[in-house]
Coordinates of C-alpha atoms and ligand atoms in Angstrom, one line a residue:
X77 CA -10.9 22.0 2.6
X78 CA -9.1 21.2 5.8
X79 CA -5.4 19.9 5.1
X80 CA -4.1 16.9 6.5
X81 CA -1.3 18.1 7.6
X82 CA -0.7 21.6 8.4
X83 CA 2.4 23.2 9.8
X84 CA 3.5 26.9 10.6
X85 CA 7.1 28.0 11.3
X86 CA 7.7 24.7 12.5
X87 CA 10.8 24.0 14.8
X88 CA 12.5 21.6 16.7
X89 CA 15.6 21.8 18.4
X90 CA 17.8 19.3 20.0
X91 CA 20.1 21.4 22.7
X92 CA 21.8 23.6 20.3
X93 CA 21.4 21.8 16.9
X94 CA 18.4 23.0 14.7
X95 CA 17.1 19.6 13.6
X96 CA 13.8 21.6 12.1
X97 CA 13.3 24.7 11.5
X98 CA 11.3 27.5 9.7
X99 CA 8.4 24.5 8.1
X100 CA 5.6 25.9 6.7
X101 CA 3.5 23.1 4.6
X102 CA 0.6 22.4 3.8
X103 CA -0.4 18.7 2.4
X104 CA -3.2 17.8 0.4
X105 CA -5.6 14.4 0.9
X106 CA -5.4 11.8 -1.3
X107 CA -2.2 12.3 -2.5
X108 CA 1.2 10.2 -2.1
X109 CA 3.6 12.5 -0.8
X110 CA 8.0 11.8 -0.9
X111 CA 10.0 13.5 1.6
X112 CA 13.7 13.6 -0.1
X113 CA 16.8 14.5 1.9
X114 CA 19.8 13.7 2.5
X115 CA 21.3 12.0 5.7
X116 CA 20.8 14.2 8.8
X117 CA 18.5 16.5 6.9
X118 CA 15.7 16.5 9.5
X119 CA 13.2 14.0 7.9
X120 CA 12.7 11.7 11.0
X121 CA 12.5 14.6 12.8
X122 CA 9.3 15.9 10.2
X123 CA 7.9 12.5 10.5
X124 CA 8.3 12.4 13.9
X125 CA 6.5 15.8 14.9
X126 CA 3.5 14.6 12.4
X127 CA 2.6 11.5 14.5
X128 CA 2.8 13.2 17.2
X129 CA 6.1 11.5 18.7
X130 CA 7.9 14.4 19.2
X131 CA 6.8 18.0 20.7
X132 CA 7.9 20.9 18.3
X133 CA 10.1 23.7 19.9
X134 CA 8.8 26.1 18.3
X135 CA 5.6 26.9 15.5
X136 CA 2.3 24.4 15.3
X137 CA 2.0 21.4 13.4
X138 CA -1.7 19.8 13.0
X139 CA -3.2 16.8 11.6
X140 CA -6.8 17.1 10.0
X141 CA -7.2 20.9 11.7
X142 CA -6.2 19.8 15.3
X143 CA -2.9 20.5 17.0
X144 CA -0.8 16.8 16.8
X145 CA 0.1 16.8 20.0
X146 CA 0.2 13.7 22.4
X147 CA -3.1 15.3 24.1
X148 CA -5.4 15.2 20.9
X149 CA -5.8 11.4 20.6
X150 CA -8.6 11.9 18.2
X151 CA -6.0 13.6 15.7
X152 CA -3.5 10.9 16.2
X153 CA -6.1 8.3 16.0
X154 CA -6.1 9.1 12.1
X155 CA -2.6 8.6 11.8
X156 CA -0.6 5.2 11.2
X157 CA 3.1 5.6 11.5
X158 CA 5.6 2.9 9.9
X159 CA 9.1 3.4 11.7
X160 CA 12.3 2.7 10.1
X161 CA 13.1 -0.5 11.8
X162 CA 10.1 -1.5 11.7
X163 CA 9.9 -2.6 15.3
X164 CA 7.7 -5.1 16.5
X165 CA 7.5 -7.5 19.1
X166 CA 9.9 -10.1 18.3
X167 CA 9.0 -12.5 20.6
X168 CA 5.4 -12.2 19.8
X169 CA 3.3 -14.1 16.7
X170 CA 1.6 -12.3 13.9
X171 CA -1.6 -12.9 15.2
X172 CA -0.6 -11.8 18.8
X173 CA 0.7 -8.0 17.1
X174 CA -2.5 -8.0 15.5
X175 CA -4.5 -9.1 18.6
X176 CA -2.7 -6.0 20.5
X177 CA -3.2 -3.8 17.6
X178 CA -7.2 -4.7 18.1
X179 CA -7.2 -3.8 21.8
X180 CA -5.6 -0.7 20.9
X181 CA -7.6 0.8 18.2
X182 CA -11.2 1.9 18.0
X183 CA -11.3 1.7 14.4
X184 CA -9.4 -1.7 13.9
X185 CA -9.9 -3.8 10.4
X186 CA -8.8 -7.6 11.7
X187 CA -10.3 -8.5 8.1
X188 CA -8.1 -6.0 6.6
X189 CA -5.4 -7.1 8.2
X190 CA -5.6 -10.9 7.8
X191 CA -6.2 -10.4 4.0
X192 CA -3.3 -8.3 3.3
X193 CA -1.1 -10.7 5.0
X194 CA -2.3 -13.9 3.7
X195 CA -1.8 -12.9 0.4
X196 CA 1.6 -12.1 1.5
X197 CA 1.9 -16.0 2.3
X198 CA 3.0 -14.6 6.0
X199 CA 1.5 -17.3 8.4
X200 CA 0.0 -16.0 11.7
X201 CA 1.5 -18.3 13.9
X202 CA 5.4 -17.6 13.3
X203 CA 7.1 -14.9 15.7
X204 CA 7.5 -11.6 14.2
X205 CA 11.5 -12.5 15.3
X206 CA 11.8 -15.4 12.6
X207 CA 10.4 -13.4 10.0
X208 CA 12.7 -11.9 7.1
X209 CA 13.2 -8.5 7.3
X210 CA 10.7 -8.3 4.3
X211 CA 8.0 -9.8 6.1
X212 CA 8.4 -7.8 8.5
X213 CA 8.3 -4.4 6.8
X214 CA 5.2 -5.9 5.3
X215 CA 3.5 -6.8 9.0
X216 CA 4.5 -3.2 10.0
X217 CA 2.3 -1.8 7.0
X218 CA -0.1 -4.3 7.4
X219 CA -0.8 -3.2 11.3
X220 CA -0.5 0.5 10.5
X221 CA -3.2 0.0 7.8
X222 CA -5.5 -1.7 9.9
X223 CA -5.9 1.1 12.1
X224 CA -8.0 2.5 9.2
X225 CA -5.7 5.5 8.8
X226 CA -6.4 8.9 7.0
X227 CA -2.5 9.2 6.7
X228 CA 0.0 7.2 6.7
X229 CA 3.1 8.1 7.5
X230 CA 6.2 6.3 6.6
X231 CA 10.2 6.5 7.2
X232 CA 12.4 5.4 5.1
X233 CA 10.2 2.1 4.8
X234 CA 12.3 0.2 2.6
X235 CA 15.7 0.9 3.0
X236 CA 17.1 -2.2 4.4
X237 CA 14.9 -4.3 2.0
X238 CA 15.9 -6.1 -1.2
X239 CA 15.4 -5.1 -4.6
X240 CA 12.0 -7.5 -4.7
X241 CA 11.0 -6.9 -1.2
X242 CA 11.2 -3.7 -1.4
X243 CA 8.9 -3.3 -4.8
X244 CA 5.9 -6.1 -2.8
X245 CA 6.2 -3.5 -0.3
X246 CA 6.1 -0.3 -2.4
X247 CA 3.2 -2.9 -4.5
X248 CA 1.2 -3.3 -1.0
X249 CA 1.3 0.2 -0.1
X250 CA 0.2 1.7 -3.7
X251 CA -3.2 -1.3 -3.6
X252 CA -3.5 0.4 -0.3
X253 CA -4.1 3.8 -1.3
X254 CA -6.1 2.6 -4.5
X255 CA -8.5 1.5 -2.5
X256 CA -8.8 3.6 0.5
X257 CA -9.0 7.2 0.8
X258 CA -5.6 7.8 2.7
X259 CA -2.3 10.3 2.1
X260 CA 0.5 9.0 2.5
X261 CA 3.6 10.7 3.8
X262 CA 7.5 8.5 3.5
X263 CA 10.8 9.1 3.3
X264 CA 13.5 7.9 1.2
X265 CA 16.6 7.6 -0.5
X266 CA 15.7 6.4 -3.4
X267 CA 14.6 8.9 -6.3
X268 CA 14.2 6.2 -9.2
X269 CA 11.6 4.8 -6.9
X270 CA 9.6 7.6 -6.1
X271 CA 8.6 9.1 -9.4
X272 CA 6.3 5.7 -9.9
X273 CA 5.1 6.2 -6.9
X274 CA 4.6 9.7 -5.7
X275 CA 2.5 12.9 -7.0
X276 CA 4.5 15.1 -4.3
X277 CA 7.4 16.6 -2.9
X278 CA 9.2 17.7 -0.6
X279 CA 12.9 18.2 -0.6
X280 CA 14.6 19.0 2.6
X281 CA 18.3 19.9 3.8
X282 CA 19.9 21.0 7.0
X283 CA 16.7 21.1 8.7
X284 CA 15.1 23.4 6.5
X285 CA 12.6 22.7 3.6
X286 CA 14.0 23.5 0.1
X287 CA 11.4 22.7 -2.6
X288 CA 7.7 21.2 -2.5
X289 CA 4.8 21.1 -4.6
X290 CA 3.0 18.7 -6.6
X291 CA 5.5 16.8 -9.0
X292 CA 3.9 17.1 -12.4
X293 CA 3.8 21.4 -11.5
X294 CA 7.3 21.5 -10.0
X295 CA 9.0 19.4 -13.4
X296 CA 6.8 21.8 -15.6
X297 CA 8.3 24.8 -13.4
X298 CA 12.1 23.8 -14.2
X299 CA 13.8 23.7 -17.3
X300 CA 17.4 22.1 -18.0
X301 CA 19.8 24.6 -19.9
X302 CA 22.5 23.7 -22.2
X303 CA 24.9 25.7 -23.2
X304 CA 28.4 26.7 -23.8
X305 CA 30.5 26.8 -20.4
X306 CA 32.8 30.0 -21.2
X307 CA 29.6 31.9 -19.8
X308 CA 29.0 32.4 -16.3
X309 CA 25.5 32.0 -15.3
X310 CA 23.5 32.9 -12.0
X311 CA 20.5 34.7 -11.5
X312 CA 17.7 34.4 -8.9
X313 CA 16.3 31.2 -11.1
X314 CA 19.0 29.6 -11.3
X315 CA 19.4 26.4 -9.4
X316 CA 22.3 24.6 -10.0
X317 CA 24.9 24.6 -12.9
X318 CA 27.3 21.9 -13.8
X319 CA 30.4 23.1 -16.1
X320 CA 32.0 20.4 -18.4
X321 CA 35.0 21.6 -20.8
X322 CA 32.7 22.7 -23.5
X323 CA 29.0 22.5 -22.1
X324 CA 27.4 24.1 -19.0
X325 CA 24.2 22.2 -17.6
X326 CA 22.3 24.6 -15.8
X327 CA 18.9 24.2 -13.9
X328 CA 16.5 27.0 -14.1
X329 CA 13.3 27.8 -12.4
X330 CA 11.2 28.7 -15.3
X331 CA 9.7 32.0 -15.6
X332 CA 12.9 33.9 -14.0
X333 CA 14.9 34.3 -17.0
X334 CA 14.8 34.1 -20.6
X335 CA 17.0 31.5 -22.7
X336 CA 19.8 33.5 -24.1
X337 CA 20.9 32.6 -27.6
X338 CA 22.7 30.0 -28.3
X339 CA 21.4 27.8 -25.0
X340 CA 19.0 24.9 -25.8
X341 CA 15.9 24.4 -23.0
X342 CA 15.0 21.1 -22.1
X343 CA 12.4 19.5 -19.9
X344 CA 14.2 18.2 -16.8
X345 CA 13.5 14.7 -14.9
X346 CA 12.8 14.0 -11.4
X347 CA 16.1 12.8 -10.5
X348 CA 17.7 15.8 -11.9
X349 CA 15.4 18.3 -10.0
X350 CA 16.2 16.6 -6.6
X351 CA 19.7 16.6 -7.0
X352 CA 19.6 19.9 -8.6
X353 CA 17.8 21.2 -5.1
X354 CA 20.2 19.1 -3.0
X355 CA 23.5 20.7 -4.3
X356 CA 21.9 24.2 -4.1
X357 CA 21.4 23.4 -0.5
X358 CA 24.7 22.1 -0.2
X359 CA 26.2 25.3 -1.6
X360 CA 24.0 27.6 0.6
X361 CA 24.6 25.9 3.8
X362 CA 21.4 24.7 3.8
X363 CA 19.7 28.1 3.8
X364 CA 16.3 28.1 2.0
X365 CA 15.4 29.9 -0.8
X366 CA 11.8 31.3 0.3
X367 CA 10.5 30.8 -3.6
X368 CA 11.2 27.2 -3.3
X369 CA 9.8 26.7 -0.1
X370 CA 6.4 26.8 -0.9
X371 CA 3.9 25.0 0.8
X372 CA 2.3 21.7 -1.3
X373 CA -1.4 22.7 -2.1
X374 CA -3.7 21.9 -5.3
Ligands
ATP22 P1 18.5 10.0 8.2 O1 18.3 10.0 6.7 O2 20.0 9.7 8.5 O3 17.6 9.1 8.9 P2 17.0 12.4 8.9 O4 16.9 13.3 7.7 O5 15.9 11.5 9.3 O6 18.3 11.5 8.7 P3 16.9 13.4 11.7 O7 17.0 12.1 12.3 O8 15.6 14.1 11.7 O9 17.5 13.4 10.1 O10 18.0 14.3 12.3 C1 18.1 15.7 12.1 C2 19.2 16.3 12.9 O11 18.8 16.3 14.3 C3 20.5 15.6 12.8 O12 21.5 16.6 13.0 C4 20.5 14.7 14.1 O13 21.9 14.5 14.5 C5 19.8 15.5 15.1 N1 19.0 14.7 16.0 C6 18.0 13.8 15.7 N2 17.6 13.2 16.8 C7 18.3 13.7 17.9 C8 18.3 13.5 19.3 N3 17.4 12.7 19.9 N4 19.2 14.2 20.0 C9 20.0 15.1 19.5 N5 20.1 15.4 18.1 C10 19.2 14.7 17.3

């Protein structure tokens, strides 16, 4: 089955800074996908190259089997892309954005869209200007979905909404993907968030990709060790170890080690994996560790 996104030593540079580099992924349909990183980590940049924004330096990226590049419009023509401003026309009504989304897409749902946002209570007369920023996120998802999508692709879509907006939002795009066959690709910040939300990750740092797989496989992969702290641990499993006085936290990938007596093996949470892959990068530099980096595939 052709994936929907397919990259292969991926690259982008920026004069002498590395914003990408070394991404090789491969991302399943039908499947809600988190990119996790921290600030500067190269995210935008992914997103960026996947819609088709940006031209890679180096490697191929391609969506649905064809190169996304600016000259395959068919490719692009599957992809909706929800910036992280979520810039519209300010000056223009809802129903003008959606007028020029029409002209603009082949495969436009005006129903689609008019539903979505009047059950947001977002009247199609006001300017997109003297709309909250909530509304706004919402009119950005709600164009991008009309386009009919096969993925969506998202940055950092809530992070300048409230607590509330930001769940309608998170709401809209999960009745979204119930009902229509679509991937969706975002970004965030928030962790909590995305284990209701997501089956997949990807962790990235320092431009280069540190962990991603399917959630459920990836948490079943990890253990968390605890132990007594006089020990030192390290190992090619290992992943991160936190040292208290008397207790040593140490994440392990599982099947690289055995548990030496006196340790206790616990299953490890989302929140803990992430961070667990984000202060390995941290300590590395941002190098990769090429067992982690494997591409997502079921
Ligand atoms: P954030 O979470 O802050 O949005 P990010 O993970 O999306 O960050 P990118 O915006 O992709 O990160 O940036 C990755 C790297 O590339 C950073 O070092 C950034 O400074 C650099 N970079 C991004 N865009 C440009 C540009 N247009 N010119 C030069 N450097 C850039």
């Amino acid at each position: 089955m052709t994936a929907v996104l397919e990259t292969a030593g991926l690259g982008k540079r920026y004069r002498s800074t590395w914003a990408l580099r070394d991404c090789d992924l491969s991302l399943p349909s039908g499947r809600v996908i988190a990119l996790v990183g921290p600030n500067g980590a190269g995210k935008t940049t992914l997103l960026r190259l996947a819609t088709g924004l940006l031209e890679p330096t180096i490697g191929t990226i391609a969506i649905f089997g064809e190169p996304a590049t600016a000259d395959s419009p068919e490719a692009l023509g599957q992809v909706g892309f929800v910036a992280q401003e979520h810039p519209l026309y300010k000056s223009f009504r809802v129903r003008e954005l959606l007028r020029m989304g029409q002209a603009l897409n082949r495969l436009w749902d005006q129903d689609l869209a008019e539903r979505r946002l009047a059950e947001l209570d977002i009247p199609l007369d006001r300017r997109a200007g003297q709309l909250s920023g909530g509304q706004q996120a919402q009119v950005a998802l709600a164009l991008a979905l009309a386009k009919r999508p096969r993925l969506l692709v998202l940055d950092e879509p809530v992070a300048s909404l409230d607590p509330l907006a930001r769940r309608e939002f998170m709401q809209t795009l999960m009745t979204a993907v119930a009902e229509e066959d679509i991937t969706v690709l975002f970004s965030s910040h928030n962790v909590a968030e995305l284990e209701r939300v997501c089956d997949c990750l990807i962790v990235i740092t320092g431009g280069r990709i540190q962990l991603a797989g399917d959630i459920d496989a990836l948490l079943a992969e990890h253990r968390l060790l605890t132990g007594p702290s006089n020990r030192m641990v390290s190992g090619p499993g290992v992943i991160h170890v936190t040292s208290g006085d008397r207790h040593a936290n140490v994440v392990v990938r599982t099947g690289q080690g055995t548990v030496m007596p006196g340790w206790e093996s616990h299953p490890i949470g989302l929140e803990e994996l992430v961070l667990a892959y984000l202060r390995l990068a941290k300590a590395d530099h941002g190098t990769p560790r090429r067992d982690n980096a494997k591409a997502v595939r079921t």
